[in-house]
Amino acid sequence: MTLFGRLSWHAIPFDEPIPLITSLVVIAAVAAIAVWVWRKGWWPYLWNEYITSTDHKHIGVMYIVLALLMLVRGFSDAIMMRAQQSLAIGASQGYLPPEHYNQIFSAHGTIMIFFVAMPFVIGFMNFVVPLQLGVRDVAFPTMNNVSFWLNASGALLVNLSLVLGEFARTGWLAFPPLSETQFSPGVGVDYYLVALQISGVGTVLTAVNFVTTILKTRAPGMSYLRMPVFCWTALASNLIMLAAFPVLTVALAQLMLDRYLGFHFFTNDGGGNSMLYMNLIWVWGHPEVYILVLPAFGIYSEVAATFSGKPLFGYRSMVFATLAICIISYCVWLHHFFTMGAGADINAVFGIASMIIGIPTGVKIYNWLFTMYGGRVRFNVPVYWLIGFMLTFVIGGLTGVLLAIPPVDFVVHNSLFLVAHFHQVIIGGVVFALMAGYTYWFPKAFGFTLDERIGKWIFWCWFIGFHLAFMPLYVLGFWGGTRRMQHINDPTWAPWLNVALVGSVIIGLGIVLTVVQLLYSIKTRDQRRDISGDPWDGRTLEWLTLSPPPHYNFAVLPDVHGEEAYWTRKQTAIKEEKLIDEPDYQPIEMPVNTPTGVIVAFFASVCGFAVIWYIWWLAILGLIGAFAVFVWYAWRDEHEHIIPVEEVRANARERRRIRMEHLHTVSQST
């Protein structure tokens, strides 16, 4: 073993032009952006306002930016897969060698779930939940900063595999024995394991933070059954995280022990059992779907109520349905391997549970429909995503019920039918919600709205592109098409695969238009300023603040009365033509910025990279560095940042003036 372990010049893919050229382009782009930011003099601003910030809103924005960047990377893998399958039919072998194709589909799944969907969802929870609860920040602001940077560290390691070494060729769940050293001796599986362990720590810290925040730090008068539905779905999602992610950590740790120290947890010929890994990974994996889907349901609830101009229909049934999904999500994991010989009785129990979980989901669909029924629905972009979701997700849910029937699962198990179902749930359910939330809360974050016309183009690209890309896979799945095929023998499949490729290209156009929309909206932001702080005539407390909100969110914590705290206050002010009496303002203590997160992430990245390449001296230095940072943080002597009462009073009075003008305008229009 050399000083640099397994790392050598052979780790750079000189003989593979696609990853080499891509790596050079990415490195050049990152360098150009860094130089541009430096020349603009923006580094101090980014360091103080974002990189070291403990402000939940800025951390939420960083999560969403990370998710959007990883979306581009993950989608590039998807379009390469679709192009390969469309080209590699019959005598043609396509343009991707099998080993590279295997890395691409493994990276695609890993990135899209762990580094697109998860950061996007957590970003919205970060930005919105404290505002909706009427509080100034999350329970543990510094932990929040550390959580983000650990997630970013994991994303960095996954993308580093593009430049140095390789990524796993095992699929996005790294099933043994394929992921054991005997069959995957390179560094690909190690990149996967180390990156997910680091980001998983950040995710667990996030769950601890938000469960504590929601249960313990609500505004005065905000009882549990007065919380907005998005807060309920965030609570349920984080409770699932708390229970599920430690299981993932244990499963990956056992696989690391197998690979690094010769243990035999999952090696059947060494006294282990690979089915143990299957159970552990799916005990995490199926609840993971609901970690993503539940906050998405919360976003749809906010959009349906706001743009229908009426309270959410069946608020309490929505809460109970959310909690039911939270519990039942732990009782369905075995439907992922009905074909593995568990027996008819066990298959029947998990099949029934998988059908039962569809009931609370159906309750939610009817609640949204009844909320819109009889309301004055305004067809802004978020409503397009809501309607598109209901049309798309119902089909995905019905195919899920089919897969919950063991005899049907025996026919379509591990087929393209399953791929279509999974994407219909995740894209039609989660991604559509994330795009709705992105449009809905953008003006609250930045003080101006996004362009509506381009936003509708983006929706139609995703809606049409999705159905073209994945509906053909249901057909091919029934015809016997299996997952992860690098080459297609049957030329009669070509038309279906070509349609799927066209759909992927249309989705790609939607992603490009998202960038165009952002740039155009920034350029024309003076025409779309959100002066009132309430551009959608909202119903929850985040719309009570300025856009963007001050660091401390509320000059005085709001006193909540009723289920829709802001709507009740707003309607009372319109009726009485005055705001509540001006409160007695006090100085506000807020946590100071800290570099703890980014420094810990740096040492975690160094340690993780060293473990991947067996550079043990560097791994030890990385651990020592991370430990030293925590010791320094624990013994630091820093005071809270005090916001003077004069500043609080001046901002609050300006906000009152703006609100009074806005309410006068609203009362005149009604």
CSV table of N, CA and C in Angstrom, one decimal, residues 393-535:
chain,number,residue,atom,x,y,z
A,393,PHE,N,-50.8,11.5,-10.8
A,393,PHE,CA,-50.5,10.7,-9.6
A,393,PHE,C,-51.6,9.6,-9.4
A,394,VAL,N,-52.8,9.9,-9.8
A,394,VAL,CA,-53.9,8.9,-9.6
A,394,VAL,C,-53.5,7.6,-10.4
A,395,ILE,N,-53.0,7.8,-11.6
A,395,ILE,CA,-52.6,6.7,-12.4
A,395,ILE,C,-51.5,5.9,-11.8
A,396,GLY,N,-50.5,6.7,-11.3
A,396,GLY,CA,-49.4,6.1,-10.6
A,396,GLY,C,-49.8,5.3,-9.3
A,397,GLY,N,-50.8,5.9,-8.6
A,397,GLY,CA,-51.3,5.2,-7.4
A,397,GLY,C,-52.0,3.9,-7.8
A,398,LEU,N,-52.8,3.9,-8.9
A,398,LEU,CA,-53.5,2.7,-9.3
A,398,LEU,C,-52.5,1.6,-9.8
A,399,THR,N,-51.4,2.0,-10.5
A,399,THR,CA,-50.4,1.0,-10.8
A,399,THR,C,-49.7,0.5,-9.6
A,400,GLY,N,-49.6,1.3,-8.5
A,400,GLY,CA,-49.1,0.9,-7.3
A,400,GLY,C,-49.9,-0.2,-6.6
A,401,VAL,N,-51.3,0.0,-6.7
A,401,VAL,CA,-52.2,-1.0,-6.2
A,401,VAL,C,-52.0,-2.3,-6.9
A,402,LEU,N,-51.8,-2.2,-8.3
A,402,LEU,CA,-51.6,-3.4,-9.1
A,402,LEU,C,-50.3,-4.2,-8.6
A,403,LEU,N,-49.3,-3.4,-8.3
A,403,LEU,CA,-48.0,-4.0,-7.9
A,403,LEU,C,-48.1,-4.6,-6.5
A,404,ALA,N,-49.1,-4.1,-5.7
A,404,ALA,CA,-49.3,-4.7,-4.4
A,404,ALA,C,-50.1,-6.0,-4.4
A,405,ILE,N,-50.5,-6.5,-5.5
A,405,ILE,CA,-51.2,-7.8,-5.7
A,405,ILE,C,-50.1,-8.8,-6.0
A,406,PRO,N,-49.7,-9.7,-5.2
A,406,PRO,CA,-48.6,-10.6,-5.4
A,406,PRO,C,-48.6,-11.3,-6.8
A,407,PRO,N,-49.7,-11.9,-7.2
A,407,PRO,CA,-49.7,-12.5,-8.5
A,407,PRO,C,-49.4,-11.6,-9.7
A,408,VAL,N,-49.9,-10.3,-9.6
A,408,VAL,CA,-49.5,-9.4,-10.7
A,408,VAL,C,-48.0,-9.0,-10.6
A,409,ASP,N,-47.5,-8.8,-9.3
A,409,ASP,CA,-46.1,-8.5,-9.1
A,409,ASP,C,-45.2,-9.6,-9.7
A,410,PHE,N,-45.6,-10.8,-9.6
A,410,PHE,CA,-44.8,-11.9,-10.2
A,410,PHE,C,-44.6,-11.7,-11.7
A,411,VAL,N,-45.6,-11.1,-12.4
A,411,VAL,CA,-45.5,-10.9,-13.8
A,411,VAL,C,-44.6,-9.8,-14.2
A,412,VAL,N,-44.8,-8.6,-13.4
A,412,VAL,CA,-44.1,-7.4,-13.8
A,412,VAL,C,-42.9,-7.1,-12.9
A,413,HIS,N,-42.5,-7.9,-12.0
A,413,HIS,CA,-41.4,-7.6,-11.0
A,413,HIS,C,-40.1,-7.4,-11.8
A,414,ASN,N,-39.4,-6.3,-11.4
A,414,ASN,CA,-38.1,-6.0,-12.0
A,414,ASN,C,-38.2,-5.6,-13.5
A,415,SER,N,-39.4,-5.2,-13.9
A,415,SER,CA,-39.6,-4.8,-15.3
A,415,SER,C,-39.7,-3.3,-15.5
A,416,LEU,N,-39.8,-2.9,-16.7
A,416,LEU,CA,-39.9,-1.5,-17.0
A,416,LEU,C,-41.3,-0.9,-16.5
A,417,PHE,N,-42.3,-1.8,-16.3
A,417,PHE,CA,-43.5,-1.4,-15.7
A,417,PHE,C,-43.3,-0.8,-14.3
A,418,LEU,N,-42.4,-1.4,-13.6
A,418,LEU,CA,-42.1,-0.9,-12.2
A,418,LEU,C,-41.3,0.5,-12.4
A,419,VAL,N,-40.5,0.6,-13.3
A,419,VAL,CA,-39.8,1.9,-13.6
A,419,VAL,C,-40.8,3.0,-13.9
A,420,ALA,N,-41.7,2.7,-14.7
A,420,ALA,CA,-42.8,3.7,-15.1
A,420,ALA,C,-43.6,4.1,-13.8
A,421,HIS,N,-44.0,3.1,-13.0
A,421,HIS,CA,-44.8,3.4,-11.8
A,421,HIS,C,-44.0,4.2,-10.9
A,422,PHE,N,-42.7,3.9,-10.6
A,422,PHE,CA,-41.9,4.7,-9.7
A,422,PHE,C,-41.8,6.1,-10.1
A,423,HIS,N,-41.5,6.3,-11.4
A,423,HIS,CA,-41.3,7.7,-11.9
A,423,HIS,C,-42.6,8.4,-11.9
A,424,GLN,N,-43.7,7.7,-12.1
A,424,GLN,CA,-45.0,8.4,-12.1
A,424,GLN,C,-45.3,8.9,-10.7
A,425,VAL,N,-44.9,8.2,-9.7
A,425,VAL,CA,-45.2,8.7,-8.3
A,425,VAL,C,-44.2,9.8,-8.0
A,426,ILE,N,-42.9,9.6,-8.3
A,426,ILE,CA,-41.9,10.6,-7.9
A,426,ILE,C,-42.0,11.9,-8.7
A,427,ILE,N,-42.1,11.7,-10.0
A,427,ILE,CA,-42.2,12.9,-10.9
A,427,ILE,C,-43.6,13.5,-10.8
A,428,GLY,N,-44.6,12.7,-11.0
A,428,GLY,CA,-45.9,13.3,-11.0
A,428,GLY,C,-46.4,13.7,-9.6
A,429,GLY,N,-45.8,13.1,-8.6
A,429,GLY,CA,-46.2,13.5,-7.2
A,429,GLY,C,-45.2,14.5,-6.6
A,430,VAL,N,-44.0,14.2,-6.6
A,430,VAL,CA,-43.0,15.0,-5.9
A,430,VAL,C,-42.5,16.2,-6.7
A,431,VAL,N,-42.0,15.9,-7.9
A,431,VAL,CA,-41.4,16.9,-8.7
A,431,VAL,C,-42.4,18.0,-9.1
A,432,PHE,N,-43.6,17.6,-9.4
A,432,PHE,CA,-44.6,18.6,-9.7
A,432,PHE,C,-44.9,19.5,-8.5
A,433,ALA,N,-44.9,18.9,-7.3
A,433,ALA,CA,-45.1,19.7,-6.1
A,433,ALA,C,-44.0,20.6,-5.9
A,434,LEU,N,-42.7,20.1,-6.1
A,434,LEU,CA,-41.6,21.0,-5.9
A,434,LEU,C,-41.6,22.2,-6.8
A,435,MET,N,-42.0,22.0,-8.1
A,435,MET,CA,-42.1,23.1,-9.0
A,435,MET,C,-43.2,24.0,-8.6
A,436,ALA,N,-44.3,23.5,-8.1
A,436,ALA,CA,-45.4,24.4,-7.6
A,436,ALA,C,-44.9,25.2,-6.5
A,437,GLY,N,-44.2,24.6,-5.5
A,437,GLY,CA,-43.7,25.3,-4.3
A,437,GLY,C,-42.7,26.3,-4.7
A,438,TYR,N,-41.8,26.0,-5.7
A,438,TYR,CA,-40.8,26.9,-6.2
A,438,TYR,C,-41.4,28.2,-6.7
A,439,THR,N,-42.5,28.0,-7.5
A,439,THR,CA,-43.2,29.2,-8.0
A,439,THR,C,-44.0,29.9,-6.9
A,440,TYR,N,-44.6,29.2,-6.0
A,440,TYR,CA,-45.4,29.8,-5.0
A,440,TYR,C,-44.7,30.6,-4.0
A,441,TRP,N,-43.5,30.1,-3.5
A,441,TRP,CA,-42.8,30.7,-2.4
A,441,TRP,C,-41.6,31.6,-2.9
A,442,PHE,N,-41.4,31.6,-4.2
A,442,PHE,CA,-40.2,32.4,-4.8
A,442,PHE,C,-40.4,33.8,-4.4
A,443,PRO,N,-41.5,34.5,-4.6
A,443,PRO,CA,-41.6,35.9,-4.2
A,443,PRO,C,-41.4,36.2,-2.8
A,444,LYS,N,-41.7,35.2,-1.9
A,444,LYS,CA,-41.5,35.4,-0.5
A,444,LYS,C,-40.0,35.4,-0.2
A,445,ALA,N,-39.3,34.6,-0.9
A,445,ALA,CA,-37.8,34.5,-0.7
A,445,ALA,C,-37.0,35.6,-1.3
A,446,PHE,N,-37.5,36.2,-2.5
A,446,PHE,CA,-36.7,37.1,-3.2
A,446,PHE,C,-37.3,38.4,-3.5
A,447,GLY,N,-38.6,38.6,-3.2
A,447,GLY,CA,-39.3,39.9,-3.3
A,447,GLY,C,-39.8,40.2,-4.7
A,448,PHE,N,-39.8,39.2,-5.6
A,448,PHE,CA,-40.5,39.4,-6.9
A,448,PHE,C,-41.0,38.1,-7.4
A,449,THR,N,-42.0,38.1,-8.3
A,449,THR,CA,-42.6,36.8,-8.8
A,449,THR,C,-41.8,36.4,-10.0
A,450,LEU,N,-42.0,35.1,-10.3
A,450,LEU,CA,-41.5,34.5,-11.5
A,450,LEU,C,-42.5,34.8,-12.7
A,451,ASP,N,-41.9,34.8,-13.9
A,451,ASP,CA,-42.8,35.0,-15.1
A,451,ASP,C,-43.8,33.9,-15.3
A,452,GLU,N,-45.1,34.3,-15.3
A,452,GLU,CA,-46.2,33.4,-15.4
A,452,GLU,C,-46.2,32.6,-16.8
A,453,ARG,N,-45.9,33.4,-17.9
A,453,ARG,CA,-46.0,32.8,-19.2
A,453,ARG,C,-45.0,31.7,-19.4
A,454,ILE,N,-43.8,31.9,-19.0
A,454,ILE,CA,-42.7,30.9,-19.1
A,454,ILE,C,-43.0,29.8,-18.1
A,455,GLY,N,-43.5,30.1,-17.0
A,455,GLY,CA,-43.9,29.1,-16.0
A,455,GLY,C,-44.9,28.1,-16.6
A,456,LYS,N,-45.9,28.6,-17.3
A,456,LYS,CA,-46.8,27.6,-17.9
A,456,LYS,C,-46.2,26.8,-19.0
A,457,TRP,N,-45.2,27.4,-19.8
A,457,TRP,CA,-44.5,26.6,-20.8
A,457,TRP,C,-43.7,25.4,-20.1
A,458,ILE,N,-43.1,25.8,-18.9
A,458,ILE,CA,-42.4,24.8,-18.2
A,458,ILE,C,-43.3,23.6,-17.7
A,459,PHE,N,-44.5,24.0,-17.3
A,459,PHE,CA,-45.4,23.0,-16.8
A,459,PHE,C,-45.8,22.0,-18.0
A,460,TRP,N,-46.1,22.6,-19.1
A,460,TRP,CA,-46.5,21.8,-20.3
A,460,TRP,C,-45.4,20.9,-20.8
A,461,CYS,N,-44.1,21.4,-20.7
A,461,CYS,CA,-43.0,20.5,-21.1
A,461,CYS,C,-42.9,19.3,-20.1
A,462,TRP,N,-43.0,19.6,-18.8
A,462,TRP,CA,-42.9,18.5,-17.9
A,462,TRP,C,-44.1,17.5,-18.1
A,463,PHE,N,-45.3,18.1,-18.2
A,463,PHE,CA,-46.5,17.2,-18.2
A,463,PHE,C,-46.5,16.4,-19.5
A,464,ILE,N,-46.3,17.0,-20.6
A,464,ILE,CA,-46.3,16.2,-21.9
A,464,ILE,C,-45.1,15.3,-22.0
A,465,GLY,N,-43.9,15.9,-21.6
A,465,GLY,CA,-42.7,15.1,-21.7
A,465,GLY,C,-42.7,13.9,-20.8
A,466,PHE,N,-43.3,14.0,-19.6
A,466,PHE,CA,-43.3,12.9,-18.7
A,466,PHE,C,-44.2,11.8,-19.3
A,467,HIS,N,-45.4,12.1,-19.8
A,467,HIS,CA,-46.2,11.0,-20.3
A,467,HIS,C,-45.6,10.4,-21.5
A,468,LEU,N,-45.0,11.1,-22.4
A,468,LEU,CA,-44.3,10.5,-23.5
A,468,LEU,C,-43.1,9.6,-23.1
A,469,ALA,N,-42.4,10.1,-22.0
A,469,ALA,CA,-41.2,9.3,-21.6
A,469,ALA,C,-41.5,8.0,-20.9
A,470,PHE,N,-42.6,8.0,-20.1
A,470,PHE,CA,-42.8,6.8,-19.3
A,470,PHE,C,-44.0,6.0,-19.6
A,471,MET,N,-45.0,6.5,-20.2
A,471,MET,CA,-46.2,5.6,-20.6
A,471,MET,C,-45.7,4.4,-21.5
A,472,PRO,N,-44.8,4.6,-22.4
A,472,PRO,CA,-44.4,3.5,-23.2
A,472,PRO,C,-43.7,2.4,-22.4
A,473,LEU,N,-43.2,2.7,-21.3
A,473,LEU,CA,-42.5,1.7,-20.4
A,473,LEU,C,-43.5,0.8,-19.8
A,474,TYR,N,-44.7,1.2,-19.5
A,474,TYR,CA,-45.7,0.3,-19.1
A,474,TYR,C,-45.9,-0.8,-20.1
A,475,VAL,N,-46.0,-0.5,-21.3
A,475,VAL,CA,-46.2,-1.4,-22.4
A,475,VAL,C,-45.0,-2.4,-22.5
A,476,LEU,N,-43.8,-1.8,-22.6
A,476,LEU,CA,-42.6,-2.7,-22.7
A,476,LEU,C,-42.5,-3.6,-21.5
A,477,GLY,N,-42.9,-3.1,-20.3
A,477,GLY,CA,-42.8,-3.9,-19.1
A,477,GLY,C,-43.7,-5.1,-19.2
A,478,PHE,N,-44.9,-5.0,-19.7
A,478,PHE,CA,-45.8,-6.1,-20.0
A,478,PHE,C,-45.3,-7.1,-21.0
A,479,TRP,N,-44.5,-6.5,-21.9
A,479,TRP,CA,-43.9,-7.3,-23.0
A,479,TRP,C,-42.6,-8.1,-22.5
A,480,GLY,N,-42.2,-7.8,-21.3
A,480,GLY,CA,-41.0,-8.5,-20.8
A,480,GLY,C,-39.8,-7.7,-20.7
A,481,GLY,N,-39.9,-6.4,-20.9
A,481,GLY,CA,-38.7,-5.6,-20.8
A,481,GLY,C,-38.3,-5.4,-19.4
A,482,THR,N,-37.0,-5.7,-19.1
A,482,THR,CA,-36.5,-5.6,-17.7
A,482,THR,C,-35.8,-4.3,-17.5
A,483,ARG,N,-35.5,-4.0,-16.3
A,483,ARG,CA,-34.8,-2.7,-15.9
A,483,ARG,C,-33.4,-2.8,-16.3
A,484,ARG,N,-32.7,-1.7,-16.5
A,484,ARG,CA,-31.3,-1.5,-16.6
A,484,ARG,C,-30.7,-2.2,-17.9
A,485,MET,N,-31.5,-2.3,-19.0
A,485,MET,CA,-31.0,-2.9,-20.2
A,485,MET,C,-30.1,-1.9,-21.0
A,486,GLN,N,-28.9,-2.4,-21.3
A,486,GLN,CA,-28.0,-1.5,-22.1
A,486,GLN,C,-28.2,-1.8,-23.6
A,487,HIS,N,-28.7,-2.9,-23.9
A,487,HIS,CA,-28.9,-3.3,-25.3
A,487,HIS,C,-30.3,-4.0,-25.5
A,488,ILE,N,-31.0,-3.7,-26.6
A,488,ILE,CA,-32.3,-4.2,-26.8
A,488,ILE,C,-32.3,-5.2,-28.0
A,489,ASN,N,-32.7,-6.4,-27.8
A,489,ASN,CA,-32.6,-7.4,-28.9
A,489,ASN,C,-33.7,-7.3,-29.9
A,490,ASP,N,-34.9,-6.9,-29.4
A,490,ASP,CA,-36.1,-6.9,-30.2
A,490,ASP,C,-36.3,-5.6,-30.9
A,491,PRO,N,-36.2,-5.6,-32.3
A,491,PRO,CA,-36.3,-4.3,-33.0
A,491,PRO,C,-37.8,-3.7,-33.0
A,492,THR,N,-38.8,-4.5,-32.6
A,492,THR,CA,-40.2,-4.0,-32.6
A,492,THR,C,-40.4,-3.1,-31.4
A,493,TRP,N,-39.4,-3.0,-30.5
A,493,TRP,CA,-39.5,-2.1,-29.4
A,493,TRP,C,-39.1,-0.7,-29.7
A,494,ALA,N,-38.4,-0.6,-30.9
A,494,ALA,CA,-37.8,0.7,-31.2
A,494,ALA,C,-38.8,1.9,-31.2
A,495,PRO,N,-40.0,1.8,-31.8
A,495,PRO,CA,-40.9,3.0,-31.8
A,495,PRO,C,-41.2,3.4,-30.3
A,496,TRP,N,-41.4,2.5,-29.4
A,496,TRP,CA,-41.8,2.8,-28.0
A,496,TRP,C,-40.6,3.5,-27.4
A,497,LEU,N,-39.4,3.0,-27.6
A,497,LEU,CA,-38.2,3.6,-27.0
A,497,LEU,C,-37.9,5.0,-27.6
A,498,ASN,N,-38.2,5.2,-28.9
A,498,ASN,CA,-38.0,6.5,-29.5
A,498,ASN,C,-39.0,7.5,-29.0
A,499,VAL,N,-40.2,7.1,-28.7
A,499,VAL,CA,-41.2,8.0,-28.1
A,499,VAL,C,-40.7,8.4,-26.7
A,500,ALA,N,-40.2,7.4,-25.9
A,500,ALA,CA,-39.6,7.7,-24.6
A,500,ALA,C,-38.5,8.7,-24.7
A,501,LEU,N,-37.6,8.6,-25.7
A,501,LEU,CA,-36.5,9.5,-25.9
A,501,LEU,C,-37.1,10.9,-26.2
A,502,VAL,N,-38.1,11.0,-27.0
A,502,VAL,CA,-38.6,12.3,-27.3
A,502,VAL,C,-39.2,13.0,-26.1
A,503,GLY,N,-39.9,12.2,-25.2
A,503,GLY,CA,-40.4,12.7,-24.0
A,503,GLY,C,-39.3,13.2,-23.1
A,504,SER,N,-38.2,12.5,-23.0
A,504,SER,CA,-37.1,13.0,-22.2
A,504,SER,C,-36.5,14.3,-22.7
A,505,VAL,N,-36.5,14.5,-24.0
A,505,VAL,CA,-36.0,15.7,-24.6
A,505,VAL,C,-36.9,16.9,-24.2
A,506,ILE,N,-38.2,16.6,-24.3
A,506,ILE,CA,-39.2,17.7,-23.9
A,506,ILE,C,-39.0,18.0,-22.4
A,507,ILE,N,-38.8,17.1,-21.6
A,507,ILE,CA,-38.5,17.4,-20.1
A,507,ILE,C,-37.3,18.2,-20.0
A,508,GLY,N,-36.2,17.9,-20.8
A,508,GLY,CA,-35.0,18.6,-20.8
A,508,GLY,C,-35.3,20.1,-21.2
A,509,LEU,N,-36.2,20.3,-22.2
A,509,LEU,CA,-36.5,21.6,-22.6
A,509,LEU,C,-37.2,22.4,-21.4
A,510,GLY,N,-38.0,21.7,-20.6
A,510,GLY,CA,-38.6,22.3,-19.4
A,510,GLY,C,-37.5,22.7,-18.4
A,511,ILE,N,-36.5,21.9,-18.3
A,511,ILE,CA,-35.4,22.3,-17.4
A,511,ILE,C,-34.7,23.5,-17.9
A,512,VAL,N,-34.4,23.6,-19.2
A,512,VAL,CA,-33.8,24.8,-19.8
A,512,VAL,C,-34.6,26.0,-19.6
A,513,LEU,N,-35.9,25.8,-19.8
A,513,LEU,CA,-36.8,27.0,-19.7
A,513,LEU,C,-36.9,27.5,-18.2
A,514,THR,N,-36.7,26.5,-17.2
A,514,THR,CA,-36.6,27.0,-15.8
A,514,THR,C,-35.5,28.0,-15.6
A,515,VAL,N,-34.3,27.7,-16.3
A,515,VAL,CA,-33.2,28.6,-16.2
A,515,VAL,C,-33.5,29.9,-16.9
A,516,VAL,N,-34.1,29.8,-18.1
A,516,VAL,CA,-34.5,31.0,-18.8
A,516,VAL,C,-35.5,31.8,-18.0
A,517,GLN,N,-36.5,31.2,-17.4
A,517,GLN,CA,-37.5,31.9,-16.6
A,517,GLN,C,-36.8,32.7,-15.4
A,518,LEU,N,-35.9,32.0,-14.8
A,518,LEU,CA,-35.2,32.7,-13.6
A,518,LEU,C,-34.4,33.9,-14.1
A,519,LEU,N,-33.7,33.7,-15.2
A,519,LEU,CA,-32.9,34.9,-15.7
A,519,LEU,C,-33.8,36.0,-16.2
A,520,TYR,N,-34.8,35.7,-16.9
A,520,TYR,CA,-35.7,36.7,-17.4
A,520,TYR,C,-36.5,37.4,-16.2
A,521,SER,N,-36.9,36.6,-15.2
A,521,SER,CA,-37.6,37.2,-14.1
A,521,SER,C,-36.6,38.1,-13.3
A,522,ILE,N,-35.4,37.8,-13.2
A,522,ILE,CA,-34.4,38.7,-12.5
A,522,ILE,C,-34.2,39.9,-13.3
A,523,LYS,N,-34.1,39.8,-14.6
A,523,LYS,CA,-33.9,41.0,-15.5
A,523,LYS,C,-35.1,41.9,-15.4
A,524,THR,N,-36.3,41.4,-15.3
A,524,THR,CA,-37.6,42.2,-15.3
A,524,THR,C,-38.2,42.3,-13.9
A,525,ARG,N,-37.3,42.1,-12.9
A,525,ARG,CA,-37.9,42.1,-11.5
A,525,ARG,C,-38.6,43.3,-11.0
A,526,ASP,N,-38.1,44.5,-11.6
A,526,ASP,CA,-38.8,45.7,-11.2
A,526,ASP,C,-40.3,45.8,-11.6
A,527,GLN,N,-40.6,45.0,-12.6
A,527,GLN,CA,-42.0,45.0,-13.0
A,527,GLN,C,-42.9,44.0,-12.2
A,528,ARG,N,-42.2,43.2,-11.4
A,528,ARG,CA,-43.0,42.1,-10.7
A,528,ARG,C,-42.6,42.1,-9.2
A,529,ARG,N,-42.3,43.3,-8.7
A,529,ARG,CA,-42.0,43.4,-7.3
A,529,ARG,C,-43.2,43.0,-6.4
A,530,ASP,N,-42.9,42.3,-5.3
A,530,ASP,CA,-43.9,41.9,-4.3
A,530,ASP,C,-43.8,42.9,-3.2
A,531,ILE,N,-44.5,44.0,-3.3
A,531,ILE,CA,-44.4,45.1,-2.3
A,531,ILE,C,-45.2,44.7,-1.1
A,532,SER,N,-46.3,44.0,-1.3
A,532,SER,CA,-47.2,43.8,-0.1
A,532,SER,C,-46.7,42.7,0.8
A,533,GLY,N,-45.9,41.8,0.3
A,533,GLY,CA,-45.5,40.6,1.0
A,533,GLY,C,-46.5,39.5,0.9
A,534,ASP,N,-47.6,39.7,0.2
A,534,ASP,CA,-48.7,38.8,0.1
A,534,ASP,C,-49.2,38.7,-1.4
A,535,PRO,N,-48.4,38.3,-2.3
A,535,PRO,CA,-48.8,38.4,-3.7
A,535,PRO,C,-49.9,37.5,-4.2
